[in-house]
Every structure is written in structure tokens, then in C-alpha cells.
Backbone as a printed PyTorch tensor [residue, N CA C, xyz], in Angstrom:
tensor([[[  0.8230,  -1.1880,   0.0000],
         [  0.0000,   0.0000,   0.0000],
         [  0.8680,   1.2530,   0.0000]],

        [[  1.8700,   1.3140,   0.8590],
         [  2.7400,   2.4890,   0.9430],
         [  3.5230,   2.6800,  -0.3420]],

        [[  3.9210,   1.5750,  -0.9940],
         [  4.6560,   1.6730,  -2.2520],
         [  3.8040,   2.3260,  -3.3280]],

        [[  2.5140,   1.9950,  -3.3630],
         [  1.6210,   2.5920,  -4.3600],
         [  1.5440,   4.1040,  -4.1720]],

        [[  1.4560,   4.5640,  -2.9230],
         [  1.3930,   6.0000,  -2.6500],
         [  2.6820,   6.6930,  -3.0730]],

        [[  3.8060,   6.0590,  -2.8040],
         [  5.0960,   6.6330,  -3.1950],
         [  5.1670,   6.7510,  -4.7070]],

        [[  4.7760,   5.6780,  -5.4220],
         [  4.8150,   5.7060,  -6.8760],
         [  3.8420,   6.7330,  -7.4370]],

        [[  2.6570,   6.8360,  -6.8570],
         [  1.6880,   7.8400,  -7.3110],
         [  2.2460,   9.2440,  -7.0930]],

        [[  2.8370,   9.4650,  -5.9380],
         [  3.4240,  10.7730,  -5.6500],
         [  4.5660,  11.0930,  -6.5850]],

        [[  5.4110,  10.1120,  -6.8350],
         [  6.5270,  10.3000,  -7.7620],
         [  6.0140,  10.5560,  -9.1640]],

        [[  5.0030,   9.8120,  -9.5980],
         [  4.4110,   9.9990, -10.9120],
         [  3.8160,  11.4010, -11.0500]],

        [[  3.1100,  11.8550, -10.0290],
         [  2.5200,  13.1990, -10.0550],
         [  3.6090,  14.2670, -10.1200]],

        [[  4.6680,  14.0810,  -9.3540],
         [  5.7730,  15.0340,  -9.3640],
         [  6.4350,  15.0850, -10.7360]],

        [[  6.6950,  13.9340, -11.3280],
         [  7.3150,  13.8930, -12.6580],
         [  6.4010,  14.5050, -13.7150]],

        [[  5.1120,  14.2550, -13.6110],
         [  4.1570,  14.8540, -14.5500],
         [  4.1370,  16.3610, -14.4280]],

        [[  4.1580,  16.8470, -13.2150],
         [  4.1740,  18.2890, -12.9730],
         [  5.4520,  18.9200, -13.5050]],

        [[  6.5700,  18.2550, -13.2840],
         [  7.8500,  18.7420, -13.7900],
         [  7.8550,  18.7660, -15.3070]],

        [[  7.3440,  17.7350, -15.9470],
         [  7.3000,  17.6800, -17.4110],
         [  6.4280,  18.7960, -17.9660]],

        [[  5.2900,  19.0490, -17.3470],
         [  4.4100,  20.1290, -17.7810],
         [  5.0970,  21.4740, -17.6170]],

        [[  5.7360,  21.6780, -16.4990],
         [  6.4470,  22.9230, -16.2470],
         [  7.5360,  23.1520, -17.2760]],

        [[  8.2900,  22.1060, -17.6020],
         [  9.3540,  22.2400, -18.5870],
         [  8.7840,  22.5230, -19.9680]],

        [[  7.6640,  21.9160, -20.3060],
         [  7.0240,  22.1560, -21.5940],
         [  6.5500,  23.5930, -21.6920]],

        [[  5.8700,  24.0790, -20.6680],
         [  5.3930,  25.4590, -20.6710],
         [  6.5550,  26.4340, -20.7160]],

        [[  7.6110,  26.1430, -20.0040],
         [  8.7810,  27.0020, -19.9970],
         [  9.4130,  27.0600, -21.3790]],

        [[  9.5010,  25.9250, -22.0680],
         [ 10.0800,  25.8840, -23.4040],
         [  9.2160,  26.6610, -24.3830]],

        [[  7.9070,  26.4780, -24.3020],
         [  7.0000,  27.1740, -25.2040],
         [  7.1010,  28.6750, -25.0090]],

        [[  7.2530,  29.1110, -23.7690],
         [  7.2180,  30.5320, -23.4620],
         [  8.6140,  31.1260, -23.3150]],

        [[  9.6120,  30.5490, -23.9700],
         [ 10.9640,  31.0710, -23.8420],
         [ 11.3820,  31.9310, -25.0210]],

        [[ 10.5190,  32.8170, -25.4270],
         [ 10.9470,  33.8250, -26.3630],
         [ 10.2920,  33.8110, -27.7100]],

        [[  9.6270,  32.7280, -28.0640],
         [  9.0130,  32.6970, -29.3760],
         [  7.8540,  33.6760, -29.4780]],

        [[  7.2500,  34.0230, -28.3580],
         [  6.0470,  34.8420, -28.3760],
         [  6.2780,  36.2990, -27.9920]],

        [[  7.5280,  36.7220, -27.8820],
         [  7.7960,  38.1250, -27.5870],
         [  8.6720,  38.7080, -28.6870]],

        [[  8.5450,  40.0080, -28.9320],
         [  9.2710,  40.6270, -30.0430],
         [ 10.7860,  40.6500, -29.8340]],

        [[ 11.4960,  40.5910, -30.9290],
         [ 12.9440,  40.7670, -30.8830],
         [ 13.2460,  42.2260, -30.5650]],

        [[ 14.4240,  42.4800, -30.0680],
         [ 14.8490,  43.8390, -29.7840],
         [ 15.8160,  43.8700, -28.6210]],

        [[ 16.4270,  45.0310, -28.4450],
         [ 17.3730,  45.1990, -27.3390],
         [ 16.6630,  44.9230, -26.0220]],

        [[ 17.1900,  44.0110, -25.2590],
         [ 16.6260,  43.6670, -23.9650],
         [ 15.9230,  42.3270, -23.9330]],

        [[ 15.5640,  41.7900, -25.1010],
         [ 14.8460,  40.5080, -25.1150],
         [ 15.6730,  39.4150, -24.4480]],

        [[ 16.9560,  39.3290, -24.8010],
         [ 17.7960,  38.2890, -24.2060],
         [ 17.8840,  38.4300, -22.6930]],

        [[ 17.9600,  39.6660, -22.2160],
         [ 17.9960,  39.8930, -20.7630],
         [ 16.6860,  39.4900, -20.1060]],

        [[ 15.5810,  39.8330, -20.7390],
         [ 14.2700,  39.4450, -20.2040],
         [ 14.1920,  37.9280, -20.0930]],

        [[ 14.6290,  37.2400, -21.1350],
         [ 14.5860,  35.7800, -21.1080],
         [ 15.5070,  35.2240, -20.0300]],

        [[ 16.6790,  35.8170, -19.8870],
         [ 17.6570,  35.3370, -18.9000],
         [ 17.2250,  35.6290, -17.4620]],

        [[ 16.7180,  36.8310, -17.2160],
         [ 16.4450,  37.2800, -15.8500],
         [ 15.0220,  36.9450, -15.3940]],

        [[ 14.0600,  37.0640, -16.2990],
         [ 12.6560,  36.9510, -15.8940],
         [ 12.0720,  35.5480, -16.0190]],

        [[ 12.4530,  34.8380, -17.0710],
         [ 11.7720,  33.5650, -17.3250],
         [ 12.2340,  32.3730, -16.4920]],

        [[ 13.3230,  32.4680, -15.7250],
         [ 13.5840,  31.3170, -14.8450],
         [ 12.4660,  31.0860, -13.8200]],

        [[ 11.7360,  32.1400, -13.4770],
         [ 10.6620,  32.0010, -12.4860],
         [  9.2780,  31.9110, -13.1140]],

        [[  9.1000,  32.4690, -14.2890],
         [  7.7940,  32.4080, -14.9430],
         [  7.9790,  32.5740, -16.4450]],

        [[  6.9490,  32.2160, -17.1850],
         [  6.9820,  32.3380, -18.6310],
         [  6.7470,  33.7610, -19.0920]],

        [[  6.8080,  33.9340, -20.3770],
         [  6.6290,  35.2800, -20.9420],
         [  5.1770,  35.7290, -20.9180]],

        [[  4.2380,  34.8160, -20.8150],
         [  2.8330,  35.1880, -20.8240],
         [  2.4790,  36.0800, -19.6360]],

        [[  3.1930,  35.9340, -18.5230],
         [  2.9130,  36.7660, -17.3440],
         [  3.1410,  38.2460, -17.6090]],

        [[  4.0030,  38.5820, -18.5490],
         [  4.1960,  40.0020, -18.8380],
         [  3.7710,  40.3920, -20.2490]],

        [[  3.7530,  39.4710, -21.1910],
         [  3.4210,  39.8460, -22.5630],
         [  1.9500,  40.2000, -22.7290]],

        [[  1.1090,  39.7390, -21.8450],
         [ -0.3150,  40.0550, -21.9100],
         [ -0.6470,  41.3650, -21.1970]],

        [[  0.3130,  41.9300, -20.4980],
         [  0.0820,  43.1640, -19.7360],
         [  0.3980,  44.3900, -20.5930]],

        [[ -0.2220,  45.4830, -20.2610],
         [  0.0990,  46.7840, -20.8510],
         [  0.2400,  47.7590, -19.6830]],

        [[  1.4960,  48.1050, -19.3870],
         [  1.7830,  48.9880, -18.2600],
         [  2.5810,  50.1870, -18.7390]],

        [[  2.4920,  51.2730, -17.9960],
         [  3.3240,  52.4350, -18.2900],
         [  4.7700,  52.1130, -17.9330]],

        [[  5.6780,  52.9530, -18.3850],
         [  7.0860,  52.7420, -18.0360],
         [  7.2750,  52.7370, -16.5160]],

        [[  6.6010,  53.6390, -15.8260],
         [  6.6840,  53.7050, -14.3590],
         [  6.1600,  52.4090, -13.7350]],

        [[  5.0510,  51.9110, -14.2490],
         [  4.5010,  50.6620, -13.7190],
         [  5.4490,  49.4870, -13.9840]],

        [[  6.0750,  49.4590, -15.1860],
         [  7.0560,  48.4070, -15.4640],
         [  8.2530,  48.5360, -14.5320]],

        [[  8.6790,  49.7590, -14.2860],
         [  9.8050,  49.9890, -13.3840],
         [  9.4710,  49.4620, -11.9870]],

        [[  8.2730,  49.7590, -11.5130],
         [  7.8370,  49.2620, -10.2040],
         [  7.7630,  47.7350, -10.1890]],

        [[  7.2280,  47.1530, -11.2700],
         [  7.1000,  45.6960, -11.3590],
         [  8.4810,  45.0340, -11.3450]],

        [[  9.4210,  45.5880, -12.1040],
         [ 10.7760,  45.0280, -12.1530],
         [ 11.4620,  45.1920, -10.7940]],

        [[ 11.2710,  46.3310, -10.1340],
         [ 11.8120,  46.5130,  -8.7780],
         [ 11.2680,  45.4410,  -7.8310]],

        [[  9.9800,  45.1570,  -7.9620],
         [  9.3630,  44.1260,  -7.1250],
         [  9.9880,  42.7640,  -7.3970]],

        [[ 10.2230,  42.4530,  -8.6630],
         [ 10.8360,  41.1650,  -9.0100],
         [ 12.2830,  41.0950,  -8.5010]],

        [[ 12.9930,  42.2110,  -8.5460],
         [ 14.3590,  42.2520,  -8.0070],
         [ 14.3340,  41.9960,  -6.5050]],

        [[ 13.3490,  42.5660,  -5.8280],
         [ 13.2200,  42.3460,  -4.3880],
         [ 12.8790,  40.8890,  -4.0710]],

        [[ 12.2780,  40.2000,  -5.0240],
         [ 11.9120,  38.7930,  -4.8410],
         [ 13.0220,  37.8400,  -5.2700]],

        [[ 14.1130,  38.3920,  -5.7910],
         [ 15.2410,  37.5230,  -6.1010],
         [ 15.7480,  37.5580,  -7.5250]],

        [[ 15.1020,  38.3080,  -8.4140],
         [ 15.6240,  38.4110,  -9.7790],
         [ 17.0110,  39.0480,  -9.7150]],

        [[ 17.9450,  38.4990, -10.4570],
         [ 19.3320,  38.9460, -10.3800],
         [ 19.7860,  39.5820, -11.6870]],

        [[ 20.1790,  40.8400, -11.5980],
         [ 20.7520,  41.5830, -12.7170],
         [ 21.3610,  42.8500, -12.1370]],

        [[ 22.1920,  43.5000, -12.9410],
         [ 22.7460,  44.7830, -12.5150],
         [ 21.6880,  45.8680, -12.7070]],

        [[ 21.9180,  47.0230, -12.1040],
         [ 20.9890,  48.1440, -12.2800],
         [ 20.8570,  48.5040, -13.7590]],

        [[ 21.9630,  48.4640, -14.4840],
         [ 21.9420,  48.7850, -15.9130],
         [ 21.1120,  47.7580, -16.6860]],

        [[ 21.2500,  46.4840, -16.3150],
         [ 20.4720,  45.4370, -16.9790],
         [ 18.9850,  45.5870, -16.6690]],

        [[ 18.6520,  45.9160, -15.4180],
         [ 17.2430,  46.1420, -15.0770],
         [ 16.6880,  47.3220, -15.8660]],

        [[ 17.4880,  48.3580, -16.0800],
         [ 17.0460,  49.5020, -16.8890],
         [ 16.7340,  49.0750, -18.3200]],

        [[ 17.5670,  48.2110, -18.8850],
         [ 17.3410,  47.7020, -20.2470],
         [ 16.0630,  46.8640, -20.2810]],

        [[ 15.8380,  46.0630, -19.2600],
         [ 14.6240,  45.2440, -19.1760],
         [ 13.3890,  46.1280, -19.1300]],

        [[ 13.4070,  47.1580, -18.2890],
         [ 12.2660,  48.0720, -18.1870],
         [ 12.0210,  48.7500, -19.5360]],

        [[ 13.0790,  49.1870, -20.1830],
         [ 12.9480,  49.8440, -21.4920],
         [ 12.3150,  48.8930, -22.5050]],

        [[ 12.7670,  47.6440, -22.5320],
         [ 12.2110,  46.6480, -23.4520],
         [ 10.7250,  46.4140, -23.1660]],

        [[ 10.3970,  46.2070, -21.8910],
         [  9.0100,  45.9340, -21.5310],
         [  8.1030,  47.1230, -21.8470]],

        [[  8.5640,  48.3230, -21.5410],
         [  7.7580,  49.5180, -21.8070],
         [  7.5540,  49.7250, -23.2990]],

        [[  8.5820,  49.4610, -24.0810],
         [  8.4820,  49.6320, -25.5370],
         [  7.5280,  48.6160, -26.1470]],

        [[  7.6420,  47.3750, -25.7230],
         [  6.8910,  46.3010, -26.3640],
         [  5.5650,  45.9590, -25.6980]],

        [[  5.4280,  46.2900, -24.4180],
         [  4.2170,  45.9480, -23.6820],
         [  3.7360,  47.1440, -22.8570]],

        [[  3.9370,  48.3210, -23.4120],
         [  3.5880,  49.5360, -22.6930],
         [  2.2480,  50.0920, -23.0570]],

        [[  1.8460,  51.0600, -22.2730],
         [  0.6420,  51.8310, -22.5760],
         [  1.0030,  53.3000, -22.3950]],

        [[  0.2120,  54.1340, -23.0210],
         [  0.4610,  55.5710, -22.9450],
         [  0.3920,  56.0390, -21.5000]],

        [[  1.2490,  56.9760, -21.1740],
         [  1.2670,  57.4910, -19.8090],
         [  0.3550,  58.6770, -19.6680]]])
């Protein structure tokens, strides 16, 4: 009985991991525009989530700056200059008028 639970748990974990890897692969850049900053966005932002979390949003530059600051506070790693490039990319491609 205990072996069945272990195998079911392991199977569920492997299934979840496979789904996560599939979604991550699908959302690793094919659906966002090329341009300065795209590579940084993929490197810095997508280890924790796919591109759909930001590509569907329309925020002002200030709102993107706040969002990126929040992600940095949560552990996103980049230099200040790299974060500036990320904000510029997001505002240009997923921005709204201020």
C-alpha cells in the first residue's frame, strides 16, 4: 500500500515537472518581439515564470519599473543597468500611454 502511494506521488511530481518544462520551453521567447533587452528578459525573468505573465500586460514605463523593482526584491538577479534595459524593453513592447 505504501509503495503505491510513493509511486503515485513520484508519478505526479514527474508529470508536474514535465508540464512545467514544456510550458517554460514554449514561453521562452518565441512569443515576444525581438529587440534590445529581449535576451535579458529571457535570462532574468523567465527562470521564475513564462513570458505570458508580462506579454499580456500593458503597463506604463513607471509601472514596469515598479514591477521590475518588485521582481528584483523577490530575487531576480541583474545589474541596475540590466534592469534599466529590461524596463525599457518591456515599456516599448508591452507599454501603454502614460
